[in-house]
mmCIF file of C-alpha atoms in Angstrom:
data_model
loop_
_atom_site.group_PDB
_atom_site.id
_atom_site.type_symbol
_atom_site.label_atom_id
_atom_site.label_comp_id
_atom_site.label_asym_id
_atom_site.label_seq_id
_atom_site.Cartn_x
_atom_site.Cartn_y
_atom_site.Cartn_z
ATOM 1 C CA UNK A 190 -41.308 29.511 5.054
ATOM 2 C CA UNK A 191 -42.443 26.292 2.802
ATOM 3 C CA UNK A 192 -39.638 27.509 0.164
ATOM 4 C CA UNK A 193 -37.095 27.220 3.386
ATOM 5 C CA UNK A 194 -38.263 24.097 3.955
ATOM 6 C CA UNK A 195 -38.404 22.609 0.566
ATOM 7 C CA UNK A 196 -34.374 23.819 0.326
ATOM 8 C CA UNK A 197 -33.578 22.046 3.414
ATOM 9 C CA UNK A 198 -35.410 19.330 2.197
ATOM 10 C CA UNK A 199 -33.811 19.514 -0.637
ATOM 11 C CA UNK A 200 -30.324 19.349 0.972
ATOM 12 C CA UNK A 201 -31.199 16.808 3.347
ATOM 13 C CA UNK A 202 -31.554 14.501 0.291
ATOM 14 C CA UNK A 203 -28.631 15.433 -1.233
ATOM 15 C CA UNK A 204 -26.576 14.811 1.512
ATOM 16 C CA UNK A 205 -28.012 11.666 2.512
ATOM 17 C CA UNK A 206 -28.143 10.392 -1.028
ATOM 18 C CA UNK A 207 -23.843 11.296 -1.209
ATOM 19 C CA UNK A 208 -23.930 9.159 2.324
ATOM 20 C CA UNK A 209 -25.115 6.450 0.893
ATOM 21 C CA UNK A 210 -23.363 6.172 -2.182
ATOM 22 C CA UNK A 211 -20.115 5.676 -0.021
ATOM 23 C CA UNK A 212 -18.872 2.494 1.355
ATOM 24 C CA UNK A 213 -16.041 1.060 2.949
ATOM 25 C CA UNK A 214 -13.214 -0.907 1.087
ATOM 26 C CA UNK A 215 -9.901 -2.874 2.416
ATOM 27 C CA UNK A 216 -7.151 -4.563 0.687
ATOM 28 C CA UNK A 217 -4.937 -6.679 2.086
ATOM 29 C CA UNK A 218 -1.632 -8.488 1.353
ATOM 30 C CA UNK A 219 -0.865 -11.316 4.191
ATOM 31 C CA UNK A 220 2.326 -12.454 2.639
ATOM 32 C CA UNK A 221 2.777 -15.670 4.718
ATOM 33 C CA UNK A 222 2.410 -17.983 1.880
ATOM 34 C CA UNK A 223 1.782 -16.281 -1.540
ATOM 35 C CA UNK A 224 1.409 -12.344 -3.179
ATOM 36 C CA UNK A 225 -2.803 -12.807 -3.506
ATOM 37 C CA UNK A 226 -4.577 -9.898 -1.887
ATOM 38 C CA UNK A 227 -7.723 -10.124 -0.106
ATOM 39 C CA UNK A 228 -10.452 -7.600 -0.624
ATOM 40 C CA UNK A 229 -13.616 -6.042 0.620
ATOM 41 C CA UNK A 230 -15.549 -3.642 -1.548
ATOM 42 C CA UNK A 231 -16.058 -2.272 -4.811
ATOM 43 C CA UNK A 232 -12.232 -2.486 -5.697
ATOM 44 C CA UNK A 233 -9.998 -5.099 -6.831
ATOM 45 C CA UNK A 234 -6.321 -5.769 -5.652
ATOM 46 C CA UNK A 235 -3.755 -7.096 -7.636
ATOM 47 C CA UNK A 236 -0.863 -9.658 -6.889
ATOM 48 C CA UNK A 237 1.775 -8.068 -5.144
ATOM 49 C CA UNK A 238 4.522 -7.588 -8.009
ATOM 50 C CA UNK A 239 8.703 -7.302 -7.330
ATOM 51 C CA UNK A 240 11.147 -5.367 -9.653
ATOM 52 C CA UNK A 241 14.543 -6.570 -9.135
ATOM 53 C CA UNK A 242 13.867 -8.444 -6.323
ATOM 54 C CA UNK A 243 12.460 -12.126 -5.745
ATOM 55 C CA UNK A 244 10.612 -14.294 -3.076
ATOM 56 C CA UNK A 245 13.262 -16.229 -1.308
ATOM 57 C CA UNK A 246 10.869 -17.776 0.848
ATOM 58 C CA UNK A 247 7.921 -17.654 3.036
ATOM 59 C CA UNK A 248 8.697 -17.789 7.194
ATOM 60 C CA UNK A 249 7.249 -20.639 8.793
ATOM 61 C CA UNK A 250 4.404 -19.992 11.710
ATOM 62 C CA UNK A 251 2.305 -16.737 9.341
ATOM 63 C CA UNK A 252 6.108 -15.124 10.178
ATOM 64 C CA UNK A 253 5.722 -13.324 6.585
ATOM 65 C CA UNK A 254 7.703 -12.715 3.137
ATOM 66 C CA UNK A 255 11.416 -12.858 2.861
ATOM 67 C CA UNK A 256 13.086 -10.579 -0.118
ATOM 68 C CA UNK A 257 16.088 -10.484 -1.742
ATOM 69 C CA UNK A 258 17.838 -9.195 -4.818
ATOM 70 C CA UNK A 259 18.030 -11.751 -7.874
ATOM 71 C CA UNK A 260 22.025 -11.851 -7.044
ATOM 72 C CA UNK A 261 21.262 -12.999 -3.400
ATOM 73 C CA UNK A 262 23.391 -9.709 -2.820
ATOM 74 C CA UNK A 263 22.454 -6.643 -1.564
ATOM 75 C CA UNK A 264 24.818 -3.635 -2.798
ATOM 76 C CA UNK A 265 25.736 -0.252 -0.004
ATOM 77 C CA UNK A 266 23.532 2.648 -1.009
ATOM 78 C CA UNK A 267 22.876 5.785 -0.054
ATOM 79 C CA UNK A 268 19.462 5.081 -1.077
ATOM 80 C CA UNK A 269 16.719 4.315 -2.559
ATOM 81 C CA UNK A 270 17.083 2.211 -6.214
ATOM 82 C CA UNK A 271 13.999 3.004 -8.635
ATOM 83 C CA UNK A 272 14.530 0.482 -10.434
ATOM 84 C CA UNK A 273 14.126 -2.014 -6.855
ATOM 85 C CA UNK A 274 10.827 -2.226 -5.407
ATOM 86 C CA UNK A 275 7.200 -4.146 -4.805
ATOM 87 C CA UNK A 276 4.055 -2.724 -5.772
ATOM 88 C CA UNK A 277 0.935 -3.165 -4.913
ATOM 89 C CA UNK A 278 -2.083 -1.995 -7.097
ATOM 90 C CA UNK A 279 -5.761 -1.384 -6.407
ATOM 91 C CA UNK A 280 -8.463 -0.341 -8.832
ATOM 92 C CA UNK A 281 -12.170 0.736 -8.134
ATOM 93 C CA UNK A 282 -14.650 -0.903 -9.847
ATOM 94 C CA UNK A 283 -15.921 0.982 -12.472
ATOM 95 C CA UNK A 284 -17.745 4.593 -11.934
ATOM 96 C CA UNK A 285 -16.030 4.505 -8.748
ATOM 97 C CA UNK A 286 -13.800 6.663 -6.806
ATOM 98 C CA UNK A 287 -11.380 5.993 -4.320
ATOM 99 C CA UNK A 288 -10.841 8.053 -0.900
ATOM 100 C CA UNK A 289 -7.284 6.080 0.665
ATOM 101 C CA UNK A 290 -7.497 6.432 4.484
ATOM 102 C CA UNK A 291 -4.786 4.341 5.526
ATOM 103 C CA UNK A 292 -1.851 2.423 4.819
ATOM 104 C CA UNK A 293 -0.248 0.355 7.161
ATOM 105 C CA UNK A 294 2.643 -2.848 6.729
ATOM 106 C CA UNK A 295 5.160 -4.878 8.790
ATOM 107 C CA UNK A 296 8.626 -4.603 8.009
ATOM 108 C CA UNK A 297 12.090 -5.684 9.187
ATOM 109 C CA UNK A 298 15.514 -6.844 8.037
ATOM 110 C CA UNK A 299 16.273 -9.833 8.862
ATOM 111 C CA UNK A 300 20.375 -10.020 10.486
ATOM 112 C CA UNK A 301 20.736 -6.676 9.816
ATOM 113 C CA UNK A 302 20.648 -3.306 11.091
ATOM 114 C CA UNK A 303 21.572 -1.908 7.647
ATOM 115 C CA UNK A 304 18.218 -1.876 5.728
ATOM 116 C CA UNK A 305 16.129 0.911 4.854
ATOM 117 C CA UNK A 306 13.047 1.591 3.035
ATOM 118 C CA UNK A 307 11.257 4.214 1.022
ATOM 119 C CA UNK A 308 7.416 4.114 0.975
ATOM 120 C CA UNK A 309 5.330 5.968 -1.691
ATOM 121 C CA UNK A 310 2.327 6.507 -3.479
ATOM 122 C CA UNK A 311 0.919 7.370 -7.216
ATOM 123 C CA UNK A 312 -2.325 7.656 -8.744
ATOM 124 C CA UNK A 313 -0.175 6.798 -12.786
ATOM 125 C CA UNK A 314 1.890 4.833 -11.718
ATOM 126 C CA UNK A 315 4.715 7.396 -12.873
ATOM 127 C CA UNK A 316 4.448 10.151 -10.318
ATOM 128 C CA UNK A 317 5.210 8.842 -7.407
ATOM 129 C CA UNK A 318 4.619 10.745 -3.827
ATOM 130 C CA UNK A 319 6.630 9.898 -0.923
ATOM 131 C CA UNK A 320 4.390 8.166 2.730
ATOM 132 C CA UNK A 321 8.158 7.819 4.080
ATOM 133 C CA UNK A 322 10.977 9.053 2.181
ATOM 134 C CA UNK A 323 13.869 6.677 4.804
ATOM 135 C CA UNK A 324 12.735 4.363 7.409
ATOM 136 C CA UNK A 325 15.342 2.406 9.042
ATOM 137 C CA UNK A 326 14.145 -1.252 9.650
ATOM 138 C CA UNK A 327 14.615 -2.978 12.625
ATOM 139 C CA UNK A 328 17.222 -6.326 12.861
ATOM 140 C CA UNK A 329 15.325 -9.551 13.074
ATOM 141 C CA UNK A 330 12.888 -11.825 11.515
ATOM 142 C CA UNK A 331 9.882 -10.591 13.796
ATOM 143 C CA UNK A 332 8.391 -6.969 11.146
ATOM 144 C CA UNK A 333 6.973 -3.935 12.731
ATOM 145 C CA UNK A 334 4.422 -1.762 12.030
ATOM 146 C CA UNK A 335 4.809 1.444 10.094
ATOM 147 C CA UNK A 336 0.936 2.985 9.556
ATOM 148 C CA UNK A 337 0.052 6.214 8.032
ATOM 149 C CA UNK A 338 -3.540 7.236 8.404
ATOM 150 C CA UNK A 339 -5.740 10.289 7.727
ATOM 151 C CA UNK A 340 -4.182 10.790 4.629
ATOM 152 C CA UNK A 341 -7.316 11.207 2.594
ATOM 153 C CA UNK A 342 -5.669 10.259 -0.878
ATOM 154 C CA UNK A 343 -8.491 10.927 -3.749
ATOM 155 C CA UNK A 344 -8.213 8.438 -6.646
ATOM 156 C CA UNK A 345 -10.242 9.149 -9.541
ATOM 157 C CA UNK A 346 -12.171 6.503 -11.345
ATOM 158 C CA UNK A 347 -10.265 5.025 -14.304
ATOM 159 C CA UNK A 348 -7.022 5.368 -12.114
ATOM 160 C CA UNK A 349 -5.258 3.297 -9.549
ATOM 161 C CA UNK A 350 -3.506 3.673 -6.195
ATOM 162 C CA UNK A 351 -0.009 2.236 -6.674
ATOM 163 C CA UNK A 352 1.868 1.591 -3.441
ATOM 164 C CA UNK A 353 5.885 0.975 -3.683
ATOM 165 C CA UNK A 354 8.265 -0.098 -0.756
ATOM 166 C CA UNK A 355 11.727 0.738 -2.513
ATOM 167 C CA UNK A 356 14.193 -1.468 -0.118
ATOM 168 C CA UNK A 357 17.991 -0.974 0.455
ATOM 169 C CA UNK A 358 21.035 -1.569 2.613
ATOM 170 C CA UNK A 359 23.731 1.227 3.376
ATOM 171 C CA UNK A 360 26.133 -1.762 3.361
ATOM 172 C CA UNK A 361 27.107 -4.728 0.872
ATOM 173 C CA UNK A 362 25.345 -7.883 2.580
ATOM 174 C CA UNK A 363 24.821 -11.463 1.037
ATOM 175 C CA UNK A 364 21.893 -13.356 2.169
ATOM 176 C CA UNK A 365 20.079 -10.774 4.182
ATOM 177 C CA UNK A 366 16.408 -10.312 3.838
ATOM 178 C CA UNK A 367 13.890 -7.942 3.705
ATOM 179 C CA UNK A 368 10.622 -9.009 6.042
ATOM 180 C CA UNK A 369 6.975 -8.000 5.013
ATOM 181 C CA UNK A 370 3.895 -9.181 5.655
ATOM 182 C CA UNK A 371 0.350 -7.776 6.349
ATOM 183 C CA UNK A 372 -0.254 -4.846 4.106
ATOM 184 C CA UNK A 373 -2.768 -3.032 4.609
ATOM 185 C CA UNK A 374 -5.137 -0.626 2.594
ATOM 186 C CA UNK A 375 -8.432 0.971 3.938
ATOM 187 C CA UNK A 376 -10.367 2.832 1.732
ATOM 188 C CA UNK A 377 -13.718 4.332 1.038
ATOM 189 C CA UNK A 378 -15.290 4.095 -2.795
ATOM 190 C CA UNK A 379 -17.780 6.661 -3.831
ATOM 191 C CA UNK A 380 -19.998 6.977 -7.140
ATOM 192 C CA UNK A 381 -18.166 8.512 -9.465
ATOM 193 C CA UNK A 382 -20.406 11.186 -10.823
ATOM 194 C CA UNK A 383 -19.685 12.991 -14.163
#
């Protein structure tokens, strides 16, 4: 009976002590006046970073981030470019590991019903696994939500989650804009044990 006890004893502080090594974590991008990220938790978030695109400007009244090519132009795709997109990066702090619950953003295209987006996900920053392989964004200047949660995505210490929104048009458009604002991580860091 006492060696019972002493193993559930044993457990019990095992379990607890895992518990307690965990703690919450967010990152998020606002996007209604710069690319800074704001953070909670042992993590750190980097600027939000374009590839062949640029800030045009930011929407008066928080209204978020408008997007555009360097040319101004959008070209007709069938879809996604992989050499187009904005990233978002977040590390743990050292001898931590991350646990990515959810993901979440506003998007739209402003004047058009011809924009599209690809969402995805990588751990190298290389390997990249698809959230959303081709949403089609609504017309205006007022984004909408697109959330994926549960998803339980394990990040390793000494790695990064690296979070891409590849936009495109299905049509050649000048001076058409791709909306974002409030992106959203939640997490959950754990000691990374060896």
């Amino acid at each position: 009976m006492k060696k019972l006890l002493l193993i559930a004893f044993m457990l019990l502080i095992m379990v607890t002590h895992h518990t307690l090594a965990q703690s919450k974590a967010d990152a998020s991008w606002v996007l209604t006046a710069d690319q800074s990220a704001v953070v909670t938790g042992d993590i750190v978030a980097h600027h939000q970073t374009l590839h062949n695109l640029s800030v045009n400007n930011y929407i008066s009244g928080d209204g978020g981030q408008r997007i555009l090519p360097p040319s101004g132009s959008w070209p007709a795709e069938t879809g996604p470019n992989n050499n187009r997109f904005i990233e978002y990066k977040i590390s743990p702090d050292a001898s931590y590991d991350l646990t990515v619950n959810e993901i979440s953003m506003l998007l739209s295209f402003n004047s058009s019903s011809y924009g599209h987006a690809k969402i995805a996900w990588a751990s190298d920053s290389v390997n990249f696994r698809d959230l959303a392989a081709d949403i089609p964004l609504v017309s205006g200047s007022a984004p909408v939500e697109h959330k994926f949660d549960h998803l339980d995505i394990e990040i390793p210490a000494g790695k990064s989650l690296y979070l891409r929104i590849y936009p495109w048009t299905t049509a050649l458009m000048s001076n058409r804009y791709l909306v974002s604002k409030n992106v959203n991580v939640k997490l959950q860091t754990t000691t990374h044990h060896k």
